[in-house]
Amino acid sequence: MDGLLRFDGVDDSVTSTLPSTTINANTFSVEVDFVTNAVSGNDDAFYGLVASGIKLQVLLTRHDATRIRLRFSGGGISAFNVFVNFTQNQRYVIRVDIDLTTGVWQALLDGTAFGGNTQAQFIGYTLAEGRAVGAALAGVGELQCDIYRVAEFVNGTEVLRYEPDAADKTANVLLDKVGSNDGTLNNFPSDGSQWVNTAPAISITDVDGDDTVIDGQQNATLTVAGFGNNINALD
């Protein structure tokens, strides 16, 4: 994973539809690997399953400068919210697990549980048929953020993974790396500046402490950065 997709918090978004296998799933999970940049507004969204009709909406929003709001609503269920503290400009993974057969759900931020209980109203509900990343959903604004990964799991199997890579910008879509549910980019810059490469530069930063290699020298010690494999000697 060598990239991220950067949102400006104004009007850009990614939209797509859920795989058909998600409908009437027994369990559903979502993970979002993200960084929120400094913003001051409340209820700025960076991920949501879009509800319509008898559907279930899971909406992750940044509620204020120190809290994230996880909101459940849609399909006639009694809407409720849970909150977790966080720090802006710090990278996190937020995960939500929902069991639609028992009503049990749990949320985690970097592996630490928050919220979570049994909601009988979840039992038998059908998941939403669309999603939005970084989009302004009903009643919320758009969050300026960096998205490293969005993954969704149905019955324990990963069915979708958005893992932005700067090399993907030629496709002009957010590619689904495990399925075929690519996301449509809306209102992003035409110059491709939303795609950011996070791979470290490949370099040799030191050779034997003096950065010189003489004819016939063996076992020169190297200090390197960014190589896929460790390279620490030149024979």
PDB file of C-alpha atoms in Angstrom:
ATOM      1  CA  MET A   1       0.000   0.000   0.000  1.00  0.00           C
ATOM      2  CA  ASP A   2       1.834   3.048  -1.275  1.00  0.00           C
ATOM      3  CA  GLY A   3      -0.717   5.802  -1.559  1.00  0.00           C
ATOM      4  CA  LEU A   4      -3.720   7.688  -0.317  1.00  0.00           C
ATOM      5  CA  LEU A   5      -6.664   9.590  -1.759  1.00  0.00           C
ATOM      6  CA  ARG A   6      -6.934  13.165  -0.510  1.00  0.00           C
ATOM      7  CA  PHE A   7     -10.299  14.892  -0.111  1.00  0.00           C
ATOM      8  CA  ASP A   8     -10.608  18.683  -0.051  1.00  0.00           C
ATOM      9  CA  GLY A   9     -13.709  18.784   2.152  1.00  0.00           C
ATOM     10  CA  VAL A  10     -15.573  20.990  -0.324  1.00  0.00           C
ATOM     11  CA  ASP A  11     -17.343  18.938  -2.960  1.00  0.00           C
ATOM     12  CA  ASP A  12     -15.312  15.871  -3.927  1.00  0.00           C
ATOM     13  CA  SER A  13     -16.537  12.371  -3.159  1.00  0.00           C
ATOM     14  CA  VAL A  14     -16.418   8.742  -4.241  1.00  0.00           C
ATOM     15  CA  THR A  15     -19.660   6.862  -4.817  1.00  0.00           C
ATOM     16  CA  SER A  16     -20.436   3.263  -5.723  1.00  0.00           C
ATOM     17  CA  THR A  17     -22.944   0.454  -5.210  1.00  0.00           C
ATOM     18  CA  LEU A  18     -22.628  -2.539  -2.922  1.00  0.00           C
ATOM     19  CA  PRO A  19     -21.976  -6.009  -4.328  1.00  0.00           C
ATOM     20  CA  SER A  20     -25.193  -8.007  -4.623  1.00  0.00           C
ATOM     21  CA  THR A  21     -23.820 -10.536  -2.106  1.00  0.00           C
ATOM     22  CA  THR A  22     -24.180  -7.913   0.616  1.00  0.00           C
ATOM     23  CA  ILE A  23     -27.955  -7.953   0.443  1.00  0.00           C
ATOM     24  CA  ASN A  24     -29.450 -10.072   3.247  1.00  0.00           C
ATOM     25  CA  ALA A  25     -26.000 -10.802   4.675  1.00  0.00           C
ATOM     26  CA  ASN A  26     -25.699 -12.460   8.091  1.00  0.00           C
ATOM     27  CA  THR A  27     -22.741 -10.301   9.131  1.00  0.00           C
ATOM     28  CA  PHE A  28     -21.188  -7.139   7.784  1.00  0.00           C
ATOM     29  CA  SER A  29     -17.994  -5.298   8.756  1.00  0.00           C
ATOM     30  CA  VAL A  30     -16.303  -2.168   7.503  1.00  0.00           C
ATOM     31  CA  GLU A  31     -12.819  -0.796   8.188  1.00  0.00           C
ATOM     32  CA  VAL A  32     -11.684   2.707   7.270  1.00  0.00           C
ATOM     33  CA  ASP A  33      -7.987   3.634   7.499  1.00  0.00           C
ATOM     34  CA  PHE A  34      -7.881   7.433   7.533  1.00  0.00           C
ATOM     35  CA  VAL A  35      -6.415  10.728   8.703  1.00  0.00           C
ATOM     36  CA  THR A  36      -8.631  13.753   9.258  1.00  0.00           C
ATOM     37  CA  ASN A  37      -7.079  17.136   8.692  1.00  0.00           C
ATOM     38  CA  ALA A  38      -7.801  20.171  10.881  1.00  0.00           C
ATOM     39  CA  VAL A  39     -11.362  21.349  10.345  1.00  0.00           C
ATOM     40  CA  SER A  40     -13.795  23.119  12.643  1.00  0.00           C
ATOM     41  CA  GLY A  41     -17.264  22.048  11.485  1.00  0.00           C
ATOM     42  CA  ASN A  42     -19.415  19.366  13.087  1.00  0.00           C
ATOM     43  CA  ASP A  43     -20.775  16.210  11.448  1.00  0.00           C
ATOM     44  CA  ASP A  44     -18.388  16.085   8.512  1.00  0.00           C
ATOM     45  CA  ALA A  45     -18.664  12.671   6.881  1.00  0.00           C
ATOM     46  CA  PHE A  46     -15.891  10.470   5.533  1.00  0.00           C
ATOM     47  CA  TYR A  47     -17.775   7.189   4.994  1.00  0.00           C
ATOM     48  CA  GLY A  48     -21.385   6.134   4.822  1.00  0.00           C
ATOM     49  CA  LEU A  49     -23.650   3.398   3.575  1.00  0.00           C
ATOM     50  CA  VAL A  50     -26.458   5.254   1.897  1.00  0.00           C
ATOM     51  CA  ALA A  51     -29.899   4.307   3.181  1.00  0.00           C
ATOM     52  CA  SER A  52     -33.039   4.139   1.082  1.00  0.00           C
ATOM     53  CA  GLY A  53     -36.257   2.312   1.864  1.00  0.00           C
ATOM     54  CA  ILE A  54     -35.878  -0.509   4.390  1.00  0.00           C
ATOM     55  CA  LYS A  55     -32.107  -0.338   4.568  1.00  0.00           C
ATOM     56  CA  LEU A  56     -29.494   0.153   7.253  1.00  0.00           C
ATOM     57  CA  GLN A  57     -27.230   3.185   7.230  1.00  0.00           C
ATOM     58  CA  VAL A  58     -23.846   3.243   8.893  1.00  0.00           C
ATOM     59  CA  LEU A  59     -22.422   6.740   8.899  1.00  0.00           C
ATOM     60  CA  LEU A  60     -18.982   7.602  10.244  1.00  0.00           C
ATOM     61  CA  THR A  61     -18.593  11.305  10.911  1.00  0.00           C
ATOM     62  CA  ARG A  62     -16.158  13.578  12.669  1.00  0.00           C
ATOM     63  CA  HIS A  63     -18.429  15.183  15.229  1.00  0.00           C
ATOM     64  CA  ASP A  64     -16.086  17.883  16.488  1.00  0.00           C
ATOM     65  CA  ALA A  65     -12.381  18.520  16.969  1.00  0.00           C
ATOM     66  CA  THR A  66     -11.985  15.691  19.483  1.00  0.00           C
ATOM     67  CA  ARG A  67     -14.727  13.150  18.756  1.00  0.00           C
ATOM     68  CA  ILE A  68     -15.880  10.892  15.956  1.00  0.00           C
ATOM     69  CA  ARG A  69     -19.591  10.166  15.737  1.00  0.00           C
ATOM     70  CA  LEU A  70     -20.782   6.774  14.534  1.00  0.00           C
ATOM     71  CA  ARG A  71     -24.437   7.062  13.541  1.00  0.00           C
ATOM     72  CA  PHE A  72     -26.952   4.328  12.761  1.00  0.00           C
ATOM     73  CA  SER A  73     -30.200   5.277  11.040  1.00  0.00           C
ATOM     74  CA  GLY A  74     -32.475   4.574   8.099  1.00  0.00           C
ATOM     75  CA  GLY A  75     -35.115   2.013   7.270  1.00  0.00           C
ATOM     76  CA  GLY A  76     -37.378   3.092  10.084  1.00  0.00           C
ATOM     77  CA  ILE A  77     -35.025   2.026  12.917  1.00  0.00           C
ATOM     78  CA  SER A  78     -34.695   4.259  15.941  1.00  0.00           C
ATOM     79  CA  ALA A  79     -31.569   6.271  15.088  1.00  0.00           C
ATOM     80  CA  PHE A  80     -28.779   6.358  17.647  1.00  0.00           C
ATOM     81  CA  ASN A  81     -25.225   7.648  17.926  1.00  0.00           C
ATOM     82  CA  VAL A  82     -22.032   6.652  19.703  1.00  0.00           C
ATOM     83  CA  PHE A  83     -18.892   8.737  20.111  1.00  0.00           C
ATOM     84  CA  VAL A  84     -15.186   8.081  20.491  1.00  0.00           C
ATOM     85  CA  ASN A  85     -12.373  10.520  21.213  1.00  0.00           C
ATOM     86  CA  PHE A  86      -9.630  10.995  18.652  1.00  0.00           C
ATOM     87  CA  THR A  87      -6.908  13.442  17.620  1.00  0.00           C
ATOM     88  CA  GLN A  88      -6.935  15.264  14.313  1.00  0.00           C
ATOM     89  CA  ASN A  89      -3.996  14.746  11.944  1.00  0.00           C
ATOM     90  CA  GLN A  90      -3.358  11.286  13.415  1.00  0.00           C
ATOM     91  CA  ARG A  91      -3.872   8.104  11.435  1.00  0.00           C
ATOM     92  CA  TYR A  92      -6.489   5.642  12.693  1.00  0.00           C
ATOM     93  CA  VAL A  93      -8.394   2.529  11.651  1.00  0.00           C
ATOM     94  CA  ILE A  94     -12.048   2.496  12.641  1.00  0.00           C
ATOM     95  CA  ARG A  95     -13.981  -0.769  12.344  1.00  0.00           C
ATOM     96  CA  VAL A  96     -17.642  -1.629  12.758  1.00  0.00           C
ATOM     97  CA  ASP A  97     -18.947  -5.209  13.018  1.00  0.00           C
ATOM     98  CA  ILE A  98     -22.671  -5.904  12.725  1.00  0.00           C
ATOM     99  CA  ASP A  99     -24.426  -9.258  13.118  1.00  0.00           C
ATOM    100  CA  LEU A 100     -27.781  -9.011  11.374  1.00  0.00           C
ATOM    101  CA  THR A 101     -28.932 -12.373  12.789  1.00  0.00           C
ATOM    102  CA  THR A 102     -28.400 -11.566  16.482  1.00  0.00           C
ATOM    103  CA  GLY A 103     -28.423  -7.762  16.471  1.00  0.00           C
ATOM    104  CA  VAL A 104     -25.002  -7.645  18.148  1.00  0.00           C
ATOM    105  CA  TRP A 105     -22.669  -4.887  16.951  1.00  0.00           C
ATOM    106  CA  GLN A 106     -19.279  -3.553  18.008  1.00  0.00           C
ATOM    107  CA  ALA A 107     -17.122  -0.602  17.009  1.00  0.00           C
ATOM    108  CA  LEU A 108     -13.348  -0.330  17.447  1.00  0.00           C
ATOM    109  CA  LEU A 109     -10.818   2.457  17.003  1.00  0.00           C
ATOM    110  CA  ASP A 110      -7.299   1.098  16.476  1.00  0.00           C
ATOM    111  CA  GLY A 111      -8.476  -2.159  18.037  1.00  0.00           C
ATOM    112  CA  THR A 112      -9.957  -0.574  21.178  1.00  0.00           C
ATOM    113  CA  ALA A 113     -13.685  -1.237  21.526  1.00  0.00           C
ATOM    114  CA  PHE A 114     -16.205   1.554  22.007  1.00  0.00           C
ATOM    115  CA  GLY A 115     -19.978   1.579  21.854  1.00  0.00           C
ATOM    116  CA  GLY A 116     -21.374  -1.816  21.009  1.00  0.00           C
ATOM    117  CA  ASN A 117     -24.344  -3.755  22.391  1.00  0.00           C
ATOM    118  CA  THR A 118     -27.326  -5.707  21.060  1.00  0.00           C
ATOM    119  CA  GLN A 119     -29.882  -3.906  18.947  1.00  0.00           C
ATOM    120  CA  ALA A 120     -32.895  -6.103  18.243  1.00  0.00           C
ATOM    121  CA  GLN A 121     -33.915  -3.681  15.502  1.00  0.00           C
ATOM    122  CA  PHE A 122     -30.866  -4.778  13.473  1.00  0.00           C
ATOM    123  CA  ILE A 123     -32.070  -8.367  13.178  1.00  0.00           C
ATOM    124  CA  GLY A 124     -33.116  -9.174   9.629  1.00  0.00           C
ATOM    125  CA  TYR A 125     -32.352  -5.735   8.250  1.00  0.00           C
ATOM    126  CA  THR A 126     -31.030  -5.383   4.735  1.00  0.00           C
ATOM    127  CA  LEU A 127     -27.868  -3.385   4.217  1.00  0.00           C
ATOM    128  CA  ALA A 128     -27.861  -0.307   2.051  1.00  0.00           C
ATOM    129  CA  GLU A 129     -27.191  -0.627  -1.653  1.00  0.00           C
ATOM    130  CA  GLY A 130     -24.769   2.258  -2.010  1.00  0.00           C
ATOM    131  CA  ARG A 131     -21.854   3.963  -0.322  1.00  0.00           C
ATOM    132  CA  ALA A 132     -20.192   7.333  -0.279  1.00  0.00           C
ATOM    133  CA  VAL A 133     -16.638   8.148   0.771  1.00  0.00           C
ATOM    134  CA  GLY A 134     -15.857  11.748   1.641  1.00  0.00           C
ATOM    135  CA  ALA A 135     -19.308  12.760   0.445  1.00  0.00           C
ATOM    136  CA  ALA A 136     -21.910  15.120   1.853  1.00  0.00           C
ATOM    137  CA  LEU A 137     -24.668  12.763   2.917  1.00  0.00           C
ATOM    138  CA  ALA A 138     -28.048  13.904   4.188  1.00  0.00           C
ATOM    139  CA  GLY A 139     -27.611  16.416   6.982  1.00  0.00           C
ATOM    140  CA  VAL A 140     -23.807  16.319   7.150  1.00  0.00           C
ATOM    141  CA  GLY A 141     -20.901  18.039   5.460  1.00  0.00           C
ATOM    142  CA  GLU A 142     -17.799  16.731   3.734  1.00  0.00           C
ATOM    143  CA  LEU A 143     -14.661  16.068   5.697  1.00  0.00           C
ATOM    144  CA  GLN A 144     -11.190  17.068   4.571  1.00  0.00           C
ATOM    145  CA  CYS A 145      -9.338  13.797   5.025  1.00  0.00           C
ATOM    146  CA  ASP A 146      -6.855  11.309   3.622  1.00  0.00           C
ATOM    147  CA  ILE A 147      -8.157   7.803   2.936  1.00  0.00           C
ATOM    148  CA  TYR A 148      -5.603   4.977   2.943  1.00  0.00           C
ATOM    149  CA  ARG A 149      -8.033   2.073   2.807  1.00  0.00           C
ATOM    150  CA  VAL A 150     -11.726   1.188   2.936  1.00  0.00           C
ATOM    151  CA  ALA A 151     -12.508  -2.524   3.322  1.00  0.00           C
ATOM    152  CA  GLU A 152     -15.864  -4.265   3.639  1.00  0.00           C
ATOM    153  CA  PHE A 153     -16.549  -7.818   4.735  1.00  0.00           C
ATOM    154  CA  VAL A 154     -19.672  -9.929   4.228  1.00  0.00           C
ATOM    155  CA  ASN A 155     -20.047 -13.100   6.287  1.00  0.00           C
ATOM    156  CA  GLY A 156     -16.363 -12.809   7.189  1.00  0.00           C
ATOM    157  CA  THR A 157     -15.123 -12.549   3.591  1.00  0.00           C
ATOM    158  CA  GLU A 158     -13.571  -9.360   2.251  1.00  0.00           C
ATOM    159  CA  VAL A 159     -15.737  -8.251  -0.670  1.00  0.00           C
ATOM    160  CA  LEU A 160     -14.394  -4.757  -1.281  1.00  0.00           C
ATOM    161  CA  ARG A 161     -11.109  -2.966  -0.710  1.00  0.00           C
ATOM    162  CA  TYR A 162     -10.291   0.562  -1.768  1.00  0.00           C
ATOM    163  CA  GLU A 163      -6.543   0.970  -1.319  1.00  0.00           C
ATOM    164  CA  PRO A 164      -5.525   4.093  -3.250  1.00  0.00           C
ATOM    165  CA  ASP A 165      -2.256   4.046  -5.118  1.00  0.00           C
ATOM    166  CA  ALA A 166      -0.831   6.953  -7.061  1.00  0.00           C
ATOM    167  CA  ALA A 167      -0.363   4.595 -10.020  1.00  0.00           C
ATOM    168  CA  ASP A 168      -4.158   4.156 -10.173  1.00  0.00           C
ATOM    169  CA  LYS A 169      -4.863   7.752 -11.136  1.00  0.00           C
ATOM    170  CA  THR A 170      -4.737   6.893 -14.828  1.00  0.00           C
ATOM    171  CA  ALA A 171      -7.965   4.911 -14.360  1.00  0.00           C
ATOM    172  CA  ASN A 172      -9.681   7.980 -12.867  1.00  0.00           C
ATOM    173  CA  VAL A 173     -11.670   5.739 -10.509  1.00  0.00           C
ATOM    174  CA  LEU A 174     -11.067   4.373  -7.023  1.00  0.00           C
ATOM    175  CA  LEU A 175     -10.240   0.769  -7.859  1.00  0.00           C
ATOM    176  CA  ASP A 176     -11.719  -2.117  -5.892  1.00  0.00           C
ATOM    177  CA  LYS A 177      -8.654  -4.300  -5.305  1.00  0.00           C
ATOM    178  CA  VAL A 178     -10.583  -7.489  -4.411  1.00  0.00           C
ATOM    179  CA  GLY A 179     -13.775  -7.143  -6.454  1.00  0.00           C
ATOM    180  CA  SER A 180     -15.279  -5.200  -9.330  1.00  0.00           C
ATOM    181  CA  ASN A 181     -17.083  -2.444  -7.440  1.00  0.00           C
ATOM    182  CA  ASP A 182     -14.889   0.490  -8.473  1.00  0.00           C
ATOM    183  CA  GLY A 183     -15.776   3.876  -7.020  1.00  0.00           C
ATOM    184  CA  THR A 184     -16.686   6.856  -9.175  1.00  0.00           C
ATOM    185  CA  LEU A 185     -14.657  10.001  -8.460  1.00  0.00           C
ATOM    186  CA  ASN A 186     -16.798  13.125  -8.277  1.00  0.00           C
ATOM    187  CA  ASN A 187     -15.494  16.716  -8.489  1.00  0.00           C
ATOM    188  CA  PHE A 188     -11.836  15.856  -7.927  1.00  0.00           C
ATOM    189  CA  PRO A 189      -9.066  17.990  -9.496  1.00  0.00           C
ATOM    190  CA  SER A 190      -8.373  17.210 -13.131  1.00  0.00           C
ATOM    191  CA  ASP A 191      -4.617  17.328 -12.555  1.00  0.00           C
ATOM    192  CA  GLY A 192      -4.678  14.151 -10.420  1.00  0.00           C
ATOM    193  CA  SER A 193      -3.264  15.905  -7.349  1.00  0.00           C
ATOM    194  CA  GLN A 194      -5.696  13.975  -5.118  1.00  0.00           C
ATOM    195  CA  TRP A 195      -3.555  10.858  -5.615  1.00  0.00           C
ATOM    196  CA  VAL A 196      -0.616  10.925  -3.208  1.00  0.00           C
ATOM    197  CA  ASN A 197       2.296   8.491  -3.281  1.00  0.00           C
ATOM    198  CA  THR A 198       3.413   7.522   0.229  1.00  0.00           C
ATOM    199  CA  ALA A 199       6.161   5.096  -0.774  1.00  0.00           C
ATOM    200  CA  PRO A 200       9.559   6.094   0.640  1.00  0.00           C
ATOM    201  CA  ALA A 201      12.206   7.201  -1.837  1.00  0.00           C
ATOM    202  CA  ILE A 202      14.700   4.483  -2.724  1.00  0.00           C
ATOM    203  CA  SER A 203      18.197   5.555  -1.765  1.00  0.00           C
ATOM    204  CA  ILE A 204      21.592   4.452  -0.502  1.00  0.00           C
ATOM    205  CA  THR A 205      22.392   6.878   2.282  1.00  0.00           C
ATOM    206  CA  ASP A 206      25.798   5.611   3.380  1.00  0.00           C
ATOM    207  CA  VAL A 207      28.602   3.306   2.196  1.00  0.00           C
ATOM    208  CA  ASP A 208      31.095   2.298   4.884  1.00  0.00           C
ATOM    209  CA  GLY A 209      30.744   5.683   6.540  1.00  0.00           C
ATOM    210  CA  ASP A 210      32.720   7.457   3.813  1.00  0.00           C
ATOM    211  CA  ASP A 211      30.462   6.976   0.760  1.00  0.00           C
ATOM    212  CA  THR A 212      33.288   5.608  -1.361  1.00  0.00           C
ATOM    213  CA  VAL A 213      33.927   2.215  -2.949  1.00  0.00           C
ATOM    214  CA  ILE A 214      37.417   1.416  -4.228  1.00  0.00           C
ATOM    215  CA  ASP A 215      38.435  -1.143  -6.843  1.00  0.00           C
ATOM    216  CA  GLY A 216      38.419  -4.642  -5.363  1.00  0.00           C
ATOM    217  CA  GLN A 217      36.688  -3.646  -2.139  1.00  0.00           C
ATOM    218  CA  GLN A 218      34.527  -6.376  -0.599  1.00  0.00           C
ATOM    219  CA  ASN A 219      31.825  -6.464   2.063  1.00  0.00           C
ATOM    220  CA  ALA A 220      31.117  -2.763   1.943  1.00  0.00           C
ATOM    221  CA  THR A 221      28.399  -1.930   4.474  1.00  0.00           C
ATOM    222  CA  LEU A 222      25.381  -0.085   3.084  1.00  0.00           C
ATOM    223  CA  THR A 223      22.684   1.985   4.745  1.00  0.00           C
ATOM    224  CA  VAL A 224      19.600   2.163   2.535  1.00  0.00           C
ATOM    225  CA  ALA A 225      16.007   3.405   2.527  1.00  0.00           C
ATOM    226  CA  GLY A 226      12.930   2.419   0.559  1.00  0.00           C
ATOM    227  CA  PHE A 227      14.090  -0.910  -0.864  1.00  0.00           C
ATOM    228  CA  GLY A 228      11.620  -3.783  -0.876  1.00  0.00           C
ATOM    229  CA  ASN A 229      14.237  -6.097   0.646  1.00  0.00           C
ATOM    230  CA  ASN A 230      17.034  -5.399   3.077  1.00  0.00           C
ATOM    231  CA  ILE A 231      20.267  -4.540   1.303  1.00  0.00           C
ATOM    232  CA  ASN A 232      23.088  -4.082   3.784  1.00  0.00           C
ATOM    233  CA  ALA A 233      26.267  -5.217   2.082  1.00  0.00           C
ATOM    234  CA  LEU A 234      28.033  -4.852  -1.248  1.00  0.00           C
ATOM    235  CA  ASP A 235      30.194  -7.875  -2.092  1.00  0.00           C
TER     236      ASP A 235
END
